[in-house]
Coordinates of C-alpha atoms in Angstrom, one line a residue:
M21 CA 8.1 -27.9 -25.5
L22 CA 5.6 -28.0 -22.7
N23 CA 7.4 -25.2 -20.8
I24 CA 7.2 -22.9 -23.8
Q25 CA 3.4 -23.5 -24.0
K26 CA 3.0 -22.8 -20.3
F27 CA 5.0 -19.6 -20.7
F28 CA 2.8 -18.3 -23.5
K29 CA -0.4 -19.5 -21.8
R30 CA 0.6 -17.5 -18.6
R31 CA 1.2 -14.4 -20.6
K32 CA -2.4 -14.5 -21.8
T33 CA -4.1 -14.7 -18.4
L34 CA -6.6 -12.0 -17.5
K35 CA -4.3 -10.7 -14.8
N36 CA -1.5 -10.2 -17.3
K37 CA -3.8 -8.6 -19.9
I38 CA -5.1 -6.1 -17.4
H39 CA -1.6 -5.4 -16.1
K40 CA -0.3 -4.8 -19.6
Y41 CA -3.3 -2.5 -20.5
I42 CA -3.0 -0.4 -17.3
S43 CA 0.8 -0.2 -17.6
K44 CA 0.4 1.4 -21.1
K45 CA -2.2 3.9 -19.7
Q46 CA -0.1 4.4 -16.5
D47 CA -3.2 4.5 -14.3
I48 CA -6.7 3.3 -14.0
C49 CA -9.7 5.1 -15.4
C50 CA -12.0 7.6 -14.0
E51 CA -10.1 9.6 -11.4
E52 CA -12.9 12.2 -11.5
D53 CA -15.2 9.6 -10.0
I54 CA -13.0 9.2 -6.9
D55 CA -12.7 11.7 -4.1
R56 CA -9.0 11.3 -3.1
N57 CA -9.6 13.3 0.1
F58 CA -12.3 10.9 1.2
V59 CA -10.1 7.8 0.4
I60 CA -7.2 9.3 2.3
K61 CA -9.3 10.0 5.3
Q62 CA -10.5 6.4 5.2
I63 CA -6.9 5.1 5.1
I64 CA -5.9 7.3 8.1
E65 CA -9.0 6.3 10.1
K66 CA -8.3 2.6 9.4
Y67 CA -4.7 2.9 10.6
K68 CA -5.9 4.8 13.7
N69 CA -8.2 1.8 14.4
I70 CA -5.5 -0.7 13.7
C71 CA -3.1 1.0 16.1
K72 CA -5.9 1.3 18.7
I73 CA -6.4 -2.5 18.4
L74 CA -2.7 -3.0 18.9
D75 CA -2.6 -0.6 21.9
E76 CA -0.3 1.8 20.0
P77 CA -2.7 4.6 19.1
D78 CA 0.0 7.2 18.5
E79 CA 1.8 5.0 16.0
Y80 CA -0.6 5.1 13.1
L81 CA 1.5 7.4 11.0
N82 CA 4.5 5.2 11.4
Y83 CA 2.4 2.2 10.4
I84 CA 1.3 4.0 7.3
D85 CA 4.9 5.0 6.5
N86 CA 6.0 1.4 6.9
D87 CA 3.2 -0.2 4.9
L88 CA 3.1 2.3 2.1
V89 CA 6.5 1.5 0.9
K90 CA 5.8 -2.3 1.0
F91 CA 4.0 -1.8 -2.3
I92 CA 7.4 -1.0 -3.8
G93 CA 9.0 -4.0 -2.0
Y94 CA 10.6 -4.9 1.3
K95 CA 13.9 -3.0 1.5
V96 CA 15.8 -6.1 2.4
D97 CA 14.6 -7.8 -0.8
L98 CA 15.3 -4.8 -2.9
K99 CA 18.9 -4.7 -1.6
K100 CA 19.3 -8.4 -2.1
N101 CA 18.0 -8.1 -5.7
K102 CA 20.1 -5.0 -6.3
D103 CA 17.0 -3.1 -7.2
N104 CA 18.5 0.4 -7.0
E105 CA 15.4 2.0 -8.5
G106 CA 13.1 0.5 -5.9
I107 CA 15.5 1.4 -3.1
K108 CA 15.6 5.1 -4.3
L109 CA 11.8 5.2 -4.6
C110 CA 11.3 3.8 -1.1
D111 CA 13.9 6.3 0.3
E112 CA 12.2 9.2 -1.5
M113 CA 8.7 8.1 -0.2
H114 CA 10.1 7.9 3.4
K115 CA 11.8 11.2 3.1
R116 CA 8.6 12.9 1.8
M117 CA 6.6 11.7 4.8
Y118 CA 9.0 13.0 7.5
E119 CA 9.4 16.4 9.1
N120 CA 11.6 17.0 12.1
N121 CA 12.5 13.3 12.3
M122 CA 8.8 12.3 12.6
V123 CA 6.2 11.1 10.2
N124 CA 3.9 14.1 9.6
E125 CA 0.2 13.6 8.8
E126 CA 0.1 16.5 6.3
K127 CA 3.0 15.1 4.4
V128 CA 1.4 11.6 4.4
E129 CA -1.7 13.1 3.0
K130 CA 0.4 15.0 0.3
I131 CA 2.2 11.8 -0.8
L132 CA -1.2 9.9 -1.0
H133 CA -2.4 12.7 -3.2
D134 CA 0.7 12.2 -5.4
V135 CA 0.5 8.4 -6.0
P136 CA -1.3 6.9 -8.9
L137 CA -5.0 6.2 -8.3
Y138 CA -4.5 2.4 -8.5
F139 CA -1.8 2.7 -5.8
L140 CA -4.1 4.8 -3.6
L141 CA -7.0 2.4 -3.9
S142 CA -4.8 -0.6 -3.5
F143 CA -3.5 0.9 -0.2
L144 CA -7.1 1.5 0.9
G145 CA -7.8 -2.2 0.2
Y146 CA -4.7 -3.2 2.1
A147 CA -5.6 -1.0 5.1
S148 CA -9.1 -2.5 5.1
Y149 CA -7.7 -6.1 4.9
K150 CA -5.3 -5.3 7.7
E151 CA -7.9 -3.6 9.9
K152 CA -10.3 -6.6 9.5
G153 CA -7.5 -9.1 10.2
F154 CA -6.5 -7.4 13.4
S155 CA -10.1 -6.9 14.5
S156 CA -10.9 -10.5 13.9
H157 CA -7.8 -11.6 15.7
K158 CA -8.7 -9.5 18.7
E159 CA -12.2 -10.9 18.7
N160 CA -10.9 -14.4 18.7
L161 CA -8.6 -13.6 21.6
S162 CA -11.5 -12.2 23.6
I163 CA -13.6 -15.3 22.9
S164 CA -10.9 -17.7 24.0
V165 CA -10.1 -15.9 27.3

């Protein structure tokens, strides 16, 4: 009996209510208030900074390509769970970012224009989180040396 109560209680959390509401709407409100070009430029700059910190300044597009599909799921987990829809979506996203066997910045910008606003803003948040994490880690290494 207790497990059923926990199940119904979990379904009524704020997180679940928001998820259910946004899922019905298919995206968050007020796209007209967000300049996608500005957000995309921020993402690219953050990844350039991340790769500079990692001494791989030319790899920022590959990092974006790798991290962007993480929002769908790790491919190994998608395969393990036989999530064919997720696998196809990851493959499509990868394919759209490549030109001549290399990740292309214009194509990255195009795909970022095509994703839902919540996805774009989540990716900006992830890029900020990652940038701050690497920056802090580098500072800690500098202090301890």
